Short mmCIF file of C-alpha atoms in Angstrom, two decimals:
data_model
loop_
_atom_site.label_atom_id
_atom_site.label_comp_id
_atom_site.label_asym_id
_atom_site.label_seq_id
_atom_site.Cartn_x
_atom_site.Cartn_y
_atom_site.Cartn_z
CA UNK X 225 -28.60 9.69 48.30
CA UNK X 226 -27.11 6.70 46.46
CA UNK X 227 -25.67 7.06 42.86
CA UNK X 228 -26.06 4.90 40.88
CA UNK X 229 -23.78 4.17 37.81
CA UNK X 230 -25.17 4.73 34.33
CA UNK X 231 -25.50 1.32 32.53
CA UNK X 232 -23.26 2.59 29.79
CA UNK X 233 -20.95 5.44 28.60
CA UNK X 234 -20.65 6.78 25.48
CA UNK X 235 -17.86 9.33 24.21
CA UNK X 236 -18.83 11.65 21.44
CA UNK X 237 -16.23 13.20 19.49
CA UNK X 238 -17.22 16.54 17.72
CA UNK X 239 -15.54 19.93 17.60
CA UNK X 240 -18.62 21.97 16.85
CA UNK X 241 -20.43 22.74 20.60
CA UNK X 242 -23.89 23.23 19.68
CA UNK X 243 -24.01 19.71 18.10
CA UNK X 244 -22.42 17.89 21.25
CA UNK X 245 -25.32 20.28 23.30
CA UNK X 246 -27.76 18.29 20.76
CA UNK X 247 -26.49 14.97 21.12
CA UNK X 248 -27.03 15.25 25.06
CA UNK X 249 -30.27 16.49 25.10
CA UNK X 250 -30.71 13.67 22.25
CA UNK X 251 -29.63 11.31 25.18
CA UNK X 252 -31.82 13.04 28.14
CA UNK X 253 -34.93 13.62 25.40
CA UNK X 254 -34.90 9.64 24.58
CA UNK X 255 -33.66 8.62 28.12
CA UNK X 256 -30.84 6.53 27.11
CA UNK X 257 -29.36 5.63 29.90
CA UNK X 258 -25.91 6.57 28.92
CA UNK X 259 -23.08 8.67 30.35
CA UNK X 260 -22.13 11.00 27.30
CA UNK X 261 -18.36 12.27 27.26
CA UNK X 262 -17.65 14.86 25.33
CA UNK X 263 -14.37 15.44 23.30
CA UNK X 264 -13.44 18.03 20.44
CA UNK X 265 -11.21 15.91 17.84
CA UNK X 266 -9.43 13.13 17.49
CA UNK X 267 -6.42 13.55 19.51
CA UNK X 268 -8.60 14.69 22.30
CA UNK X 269 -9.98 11.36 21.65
CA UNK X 270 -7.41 9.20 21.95
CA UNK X 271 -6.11 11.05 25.10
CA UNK X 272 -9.47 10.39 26.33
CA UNK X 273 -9.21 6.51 25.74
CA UNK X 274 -5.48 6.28 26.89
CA UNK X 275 -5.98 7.56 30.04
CA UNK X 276 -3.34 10.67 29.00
CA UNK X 277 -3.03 13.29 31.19
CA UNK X 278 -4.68 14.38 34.98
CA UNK X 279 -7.92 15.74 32.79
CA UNK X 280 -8.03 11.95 31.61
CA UNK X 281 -6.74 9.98 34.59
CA UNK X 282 -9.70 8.47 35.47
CA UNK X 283 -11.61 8.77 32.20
CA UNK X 284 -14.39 5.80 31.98
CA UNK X 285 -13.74 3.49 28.70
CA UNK X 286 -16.61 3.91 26.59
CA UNK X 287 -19.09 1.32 25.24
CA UNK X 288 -19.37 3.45 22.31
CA UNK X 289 -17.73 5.87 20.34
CA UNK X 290 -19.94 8.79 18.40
CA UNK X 291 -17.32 10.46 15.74
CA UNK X 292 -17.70 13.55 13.75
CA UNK X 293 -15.72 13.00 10.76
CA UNK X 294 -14.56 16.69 9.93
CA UNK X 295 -12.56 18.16 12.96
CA UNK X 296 -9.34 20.05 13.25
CA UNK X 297 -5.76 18.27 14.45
CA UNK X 298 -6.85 14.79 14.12
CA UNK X 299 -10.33 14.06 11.81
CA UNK X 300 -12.37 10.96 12.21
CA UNK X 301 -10.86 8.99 9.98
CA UNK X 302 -7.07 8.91 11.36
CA UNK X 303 -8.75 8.76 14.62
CA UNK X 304 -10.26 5.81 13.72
CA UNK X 305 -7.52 4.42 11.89
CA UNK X 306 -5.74 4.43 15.12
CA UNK X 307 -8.03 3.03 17.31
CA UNK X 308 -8.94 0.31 14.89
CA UNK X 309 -5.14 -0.36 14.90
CA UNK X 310 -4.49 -0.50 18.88
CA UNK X 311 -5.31 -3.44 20.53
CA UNK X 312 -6.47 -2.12 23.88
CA UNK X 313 -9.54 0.01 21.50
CA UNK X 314 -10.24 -1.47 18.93
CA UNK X 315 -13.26 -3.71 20.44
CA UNK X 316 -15.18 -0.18 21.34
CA UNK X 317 -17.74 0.32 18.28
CA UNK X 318 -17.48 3.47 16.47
CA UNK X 319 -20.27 4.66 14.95
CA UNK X 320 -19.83 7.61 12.48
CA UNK X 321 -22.38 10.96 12.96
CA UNK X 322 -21.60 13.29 10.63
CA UNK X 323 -22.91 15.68 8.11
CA UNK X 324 -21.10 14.55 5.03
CA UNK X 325 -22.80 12.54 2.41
CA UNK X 326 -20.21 11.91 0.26
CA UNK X 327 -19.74 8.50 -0.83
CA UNK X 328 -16.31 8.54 -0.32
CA UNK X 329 -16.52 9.70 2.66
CA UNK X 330 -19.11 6.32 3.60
CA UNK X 331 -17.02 3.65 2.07
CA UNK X 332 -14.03 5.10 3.99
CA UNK X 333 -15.42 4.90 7.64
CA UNK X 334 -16.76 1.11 7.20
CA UNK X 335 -13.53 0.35 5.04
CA UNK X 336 -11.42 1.62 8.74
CA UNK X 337 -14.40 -0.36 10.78
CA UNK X 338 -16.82 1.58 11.48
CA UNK X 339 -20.10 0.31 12.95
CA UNK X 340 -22.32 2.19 11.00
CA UNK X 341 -22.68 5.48 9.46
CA UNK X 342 -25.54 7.88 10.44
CA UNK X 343 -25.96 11.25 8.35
CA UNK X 344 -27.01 14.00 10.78
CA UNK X 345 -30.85 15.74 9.91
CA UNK X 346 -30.55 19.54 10.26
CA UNK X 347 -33.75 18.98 11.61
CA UNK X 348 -33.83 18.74 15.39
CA UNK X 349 -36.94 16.70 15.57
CA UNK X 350 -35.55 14.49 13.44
CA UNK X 351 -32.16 14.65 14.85
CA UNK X 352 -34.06 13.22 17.99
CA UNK X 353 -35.45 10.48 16.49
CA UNK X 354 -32.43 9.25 14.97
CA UNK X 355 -30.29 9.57 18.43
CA UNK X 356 -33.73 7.48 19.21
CA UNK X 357 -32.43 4.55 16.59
CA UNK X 358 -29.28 4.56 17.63
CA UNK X 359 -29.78 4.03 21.62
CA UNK X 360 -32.44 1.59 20.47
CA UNK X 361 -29.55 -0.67 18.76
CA UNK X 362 -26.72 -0.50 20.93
CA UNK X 363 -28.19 -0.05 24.55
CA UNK X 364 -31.22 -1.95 23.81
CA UNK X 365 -30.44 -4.39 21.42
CA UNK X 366 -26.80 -5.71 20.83
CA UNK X 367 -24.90 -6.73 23.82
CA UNK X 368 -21.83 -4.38 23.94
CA UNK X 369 -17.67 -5.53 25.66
CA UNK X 370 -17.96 -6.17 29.49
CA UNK X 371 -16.18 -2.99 29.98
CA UNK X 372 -16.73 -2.96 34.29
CA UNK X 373 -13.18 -4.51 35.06
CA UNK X 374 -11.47 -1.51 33.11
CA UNK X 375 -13.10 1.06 35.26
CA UNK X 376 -12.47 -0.28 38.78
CA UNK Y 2 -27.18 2.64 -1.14
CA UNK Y 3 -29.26 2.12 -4.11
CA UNK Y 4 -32.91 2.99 -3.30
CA UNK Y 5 -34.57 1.06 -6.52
CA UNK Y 6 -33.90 -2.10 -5.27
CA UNK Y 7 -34.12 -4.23 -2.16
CA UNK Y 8 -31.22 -4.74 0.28
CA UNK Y 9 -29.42 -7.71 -0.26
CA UNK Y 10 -28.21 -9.60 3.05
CA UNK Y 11 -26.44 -12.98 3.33
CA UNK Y 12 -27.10 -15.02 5.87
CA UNK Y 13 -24.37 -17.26 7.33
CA UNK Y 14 -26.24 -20.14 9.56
CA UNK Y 15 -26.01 -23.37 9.80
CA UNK Y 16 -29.68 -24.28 11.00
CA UNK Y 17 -32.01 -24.07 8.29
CA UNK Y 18 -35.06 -23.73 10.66
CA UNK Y 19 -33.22 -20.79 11.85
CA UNK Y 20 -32.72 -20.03 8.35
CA UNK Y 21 -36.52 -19.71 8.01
CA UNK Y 22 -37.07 -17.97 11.26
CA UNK Y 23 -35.16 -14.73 9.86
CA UNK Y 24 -37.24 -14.98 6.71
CA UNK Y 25 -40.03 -14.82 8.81
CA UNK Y 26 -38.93 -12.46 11.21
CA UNK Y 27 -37.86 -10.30 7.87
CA UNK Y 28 -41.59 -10.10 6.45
CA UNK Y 29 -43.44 -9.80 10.00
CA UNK Y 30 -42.03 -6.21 10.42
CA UNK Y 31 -42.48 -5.64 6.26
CA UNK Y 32 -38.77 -5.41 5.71
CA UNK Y 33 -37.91 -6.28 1.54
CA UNK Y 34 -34.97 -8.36 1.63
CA UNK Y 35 -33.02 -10.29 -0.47
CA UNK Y 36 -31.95 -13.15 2.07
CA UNK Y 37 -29.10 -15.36 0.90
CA UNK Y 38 -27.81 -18.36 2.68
CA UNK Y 39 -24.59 -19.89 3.75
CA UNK Y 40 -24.20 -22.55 5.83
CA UNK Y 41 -20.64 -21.95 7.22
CA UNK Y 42 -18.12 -19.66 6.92
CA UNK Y 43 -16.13 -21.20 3.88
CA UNK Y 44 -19.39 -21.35 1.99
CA UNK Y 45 -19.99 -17.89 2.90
CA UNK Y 46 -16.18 -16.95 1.99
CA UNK Y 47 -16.95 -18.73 -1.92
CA UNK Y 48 -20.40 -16.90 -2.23
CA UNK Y 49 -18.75 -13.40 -1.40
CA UNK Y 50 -15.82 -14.57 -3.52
CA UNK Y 51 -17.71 -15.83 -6.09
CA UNK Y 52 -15.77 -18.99 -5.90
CA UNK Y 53 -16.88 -22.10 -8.29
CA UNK Y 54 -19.67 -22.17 -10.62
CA UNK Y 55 -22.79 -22.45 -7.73
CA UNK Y 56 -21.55 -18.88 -6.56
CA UNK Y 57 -20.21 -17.34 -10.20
CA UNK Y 58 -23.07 -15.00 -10.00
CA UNK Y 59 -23.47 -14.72 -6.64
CA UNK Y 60 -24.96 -10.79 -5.89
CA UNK Y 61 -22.70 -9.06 -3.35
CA UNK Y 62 -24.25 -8.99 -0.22
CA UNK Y 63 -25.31 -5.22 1.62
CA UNK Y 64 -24.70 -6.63 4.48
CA UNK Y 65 -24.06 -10.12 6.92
CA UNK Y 66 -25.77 -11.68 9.10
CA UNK Y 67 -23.83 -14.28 11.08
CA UNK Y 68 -23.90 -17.23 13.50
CA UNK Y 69 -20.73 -18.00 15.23
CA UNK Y 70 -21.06 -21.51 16.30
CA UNK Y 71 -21.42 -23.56 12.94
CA UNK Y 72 -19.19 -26.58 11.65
CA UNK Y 73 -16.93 -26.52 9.17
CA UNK Y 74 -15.54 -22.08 9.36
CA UNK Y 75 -16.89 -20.86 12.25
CA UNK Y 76 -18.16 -17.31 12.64
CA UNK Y 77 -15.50 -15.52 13.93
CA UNK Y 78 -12.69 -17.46 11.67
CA UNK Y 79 -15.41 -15.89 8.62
CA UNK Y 80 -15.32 -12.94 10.09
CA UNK Y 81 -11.68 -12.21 10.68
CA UNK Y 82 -11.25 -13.52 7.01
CA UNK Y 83 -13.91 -11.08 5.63
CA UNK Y 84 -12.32 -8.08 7.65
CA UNK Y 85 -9.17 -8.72 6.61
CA UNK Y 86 -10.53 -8.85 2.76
CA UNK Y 87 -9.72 -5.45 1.09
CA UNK Y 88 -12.59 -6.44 -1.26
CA UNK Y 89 -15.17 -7.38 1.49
CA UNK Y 90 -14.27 -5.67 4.49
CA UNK Y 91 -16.52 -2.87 4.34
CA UNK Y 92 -19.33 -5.03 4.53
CA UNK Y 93 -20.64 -5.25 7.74
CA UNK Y 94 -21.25 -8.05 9.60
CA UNK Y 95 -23.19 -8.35 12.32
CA UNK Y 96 -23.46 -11.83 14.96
CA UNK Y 97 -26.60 -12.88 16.04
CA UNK Y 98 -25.48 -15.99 18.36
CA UNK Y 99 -27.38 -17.67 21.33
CA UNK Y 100 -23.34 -17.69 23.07
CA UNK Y 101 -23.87 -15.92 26.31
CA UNK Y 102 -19.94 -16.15 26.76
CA UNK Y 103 -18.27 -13.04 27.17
CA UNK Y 104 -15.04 -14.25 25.15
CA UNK Y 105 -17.39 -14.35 22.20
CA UNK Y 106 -18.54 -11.16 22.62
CA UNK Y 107 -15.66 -9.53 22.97
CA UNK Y 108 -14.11 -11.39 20.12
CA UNK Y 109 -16.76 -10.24 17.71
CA UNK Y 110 -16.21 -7.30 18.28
CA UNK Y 111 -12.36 -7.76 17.77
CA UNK Y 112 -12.37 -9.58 14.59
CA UNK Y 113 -14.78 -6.53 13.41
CA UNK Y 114 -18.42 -7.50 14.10
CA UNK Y 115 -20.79 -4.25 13.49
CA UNK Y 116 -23.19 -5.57 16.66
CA UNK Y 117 -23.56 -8.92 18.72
CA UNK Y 118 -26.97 -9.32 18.86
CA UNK Y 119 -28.23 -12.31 21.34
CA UNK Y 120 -30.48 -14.37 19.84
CA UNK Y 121 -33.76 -15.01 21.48
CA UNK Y 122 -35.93 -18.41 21.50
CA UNK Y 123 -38.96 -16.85 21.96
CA UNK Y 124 -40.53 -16.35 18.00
CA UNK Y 125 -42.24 -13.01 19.04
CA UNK Y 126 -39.01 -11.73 20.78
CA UNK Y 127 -37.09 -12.66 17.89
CA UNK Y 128 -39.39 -10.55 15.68
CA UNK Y 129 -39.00 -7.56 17.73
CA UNK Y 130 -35.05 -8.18 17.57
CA UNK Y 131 -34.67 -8.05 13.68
CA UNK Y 132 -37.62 -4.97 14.28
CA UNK Y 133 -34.43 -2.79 15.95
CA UNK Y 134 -32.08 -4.57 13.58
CA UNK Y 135 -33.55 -3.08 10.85
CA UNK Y 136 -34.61 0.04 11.52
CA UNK Y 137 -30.82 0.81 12.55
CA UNK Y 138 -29.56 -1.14 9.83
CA UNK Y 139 -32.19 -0.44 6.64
CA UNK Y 140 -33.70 2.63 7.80
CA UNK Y 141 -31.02 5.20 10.00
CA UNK Y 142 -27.96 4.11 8.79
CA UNK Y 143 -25.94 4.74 5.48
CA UNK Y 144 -24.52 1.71 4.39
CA UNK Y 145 -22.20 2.01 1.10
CA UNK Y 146 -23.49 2.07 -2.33
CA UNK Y 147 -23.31 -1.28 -3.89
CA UNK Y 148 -24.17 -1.39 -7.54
CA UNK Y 149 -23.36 -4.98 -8.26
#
């Protein structure tokens, strides 16, 4: 049987399991055609990106970053910091899912580059719909980095 | 974001029919906007500057819209000079260019565009474009308050 490639990969960041399980049946529900990677915080993250490590050594760069905000070791925000600040990264959008809604917390993420900031329904239904959105915009819509000649 | 009052978007393009066209586009899929208009990137820099009396009460913007190939600043010259703004940078920006070049793609995203968007000739399938547009950027997303 041939296997084909997904079109695109996306790497969530988020150290609570039971909302990475969501995101990826988010994914499969809405039939985004998109890889999901999962990692648990920020230094995970940039492990992940940097090719660090034999659990990494073939890692496929995302076309997309999904980042919790709140996570142990390194949060969202000095995650993002740092791969807004490393030239090799910082053309992967980062778009912020997260259950804060504190202003601060909003102005922050698009003040380090962020590509937009979703606030996460408790409500699975509508937790679909807004995975939905989001495929809809950057798998559907925008045209996203060539990304093919880093994973060869 | 301030949910009395319609988003405010500026619109850097250099093509007034175009200009037009996302008015258009904007009330075919009942989207209340404030469009602004700029017709390069320096005129774009004064409005969100609020450089010389034309722009003295110029609104700040929710978010841009932005062409990259224009005369005078282009769109990714703006756009690097917005990002590296303290003041503006957390506006985002997103391109919506007929370039098919990867370089400019790439770059967008470099000098801190929030989405390239390609821009279609086709009116209907320009509609439908701003359609996903906005319901990412009006409708899912949080974009920061902005009181002014």
């Amino acid at each position: 049987m041939n296997v084909t490639p997904p079109l695109f990969y996306a790497l969530l960041v988020e150290d609570e399991l039971a909302d990475a399980h969501l995101v990826k049946a988010a994914f499969i529900e809405n039939h985004i055609l998109a890889d999901l990677q999962h990692v648990v915080d920020g230094c995970e993250a940039l492990e992940y990106l940097r090719r660090e490590g034999p659990r990494f050594a073939n890692a496929p760069r995302p076309d997309l970053i999904l980042l919790d905000l709140n996570m142990p070791r390194m949060d969202g925000r000095k995650f993002l910091a740092a791969l807004k600040q490393d030239p090799q990264l910082c053309n992967i959008p980062v778009v912020v899912l997260t259950t804060s809604d504190v202003e601060r917390d909003v102005i922050a993420s698009y003040n380090l580059g962020a590509a937009g900031y979703v606030t996460k329904p408790m409500d699975v239904v509508q937790f679909m719909a807004v995975i939905r959105d989001l495929g809809d915009y950057w798998f559907a819509l925008v045209r996203l980095p060539e990304n093919r000649k880093f994973r060869e | 974001m301030n949910e009395n009052r319609p988003l405010r978007l500026l619109l850097v393009e250099d093509e007034p029919g175009d200009a037009r066209l996302m008015d258009l586009a904007m009330q075919k899929n009942g989207y209340v906007v404030e469009l602004y208009g700029a017709s390069d990137g320096h005129e774009a820099l004064r409005f969100l500057r609020r450089e010389g009396q034309r722009f003295s009460r110029a609104p700040r913007p929710d978010m841009v819209l932005l062409d990259l190939k224009m005369p005078g600043l282009g769109g990714l010259e703006f756009l690097s000079a917005m990002k590296q703004d303290p003041q503006l940078r957390a506006i985002p920006a997103v391109i919506i260019s007929t370039s098919a070049l990867e370089a400019d793609v790439c770059g967008s995203y470099q000098s801190g565009a929030a989405g390239f968007v390609p821009k279609p000739n086709d009116i209907n399938e320009f509609v439908a474009a701003i359609h996903k547009l906005g319901e990412y950027w009006f409708k899912l997303v949080r974009l920061p308050e902005n009181p002014e």
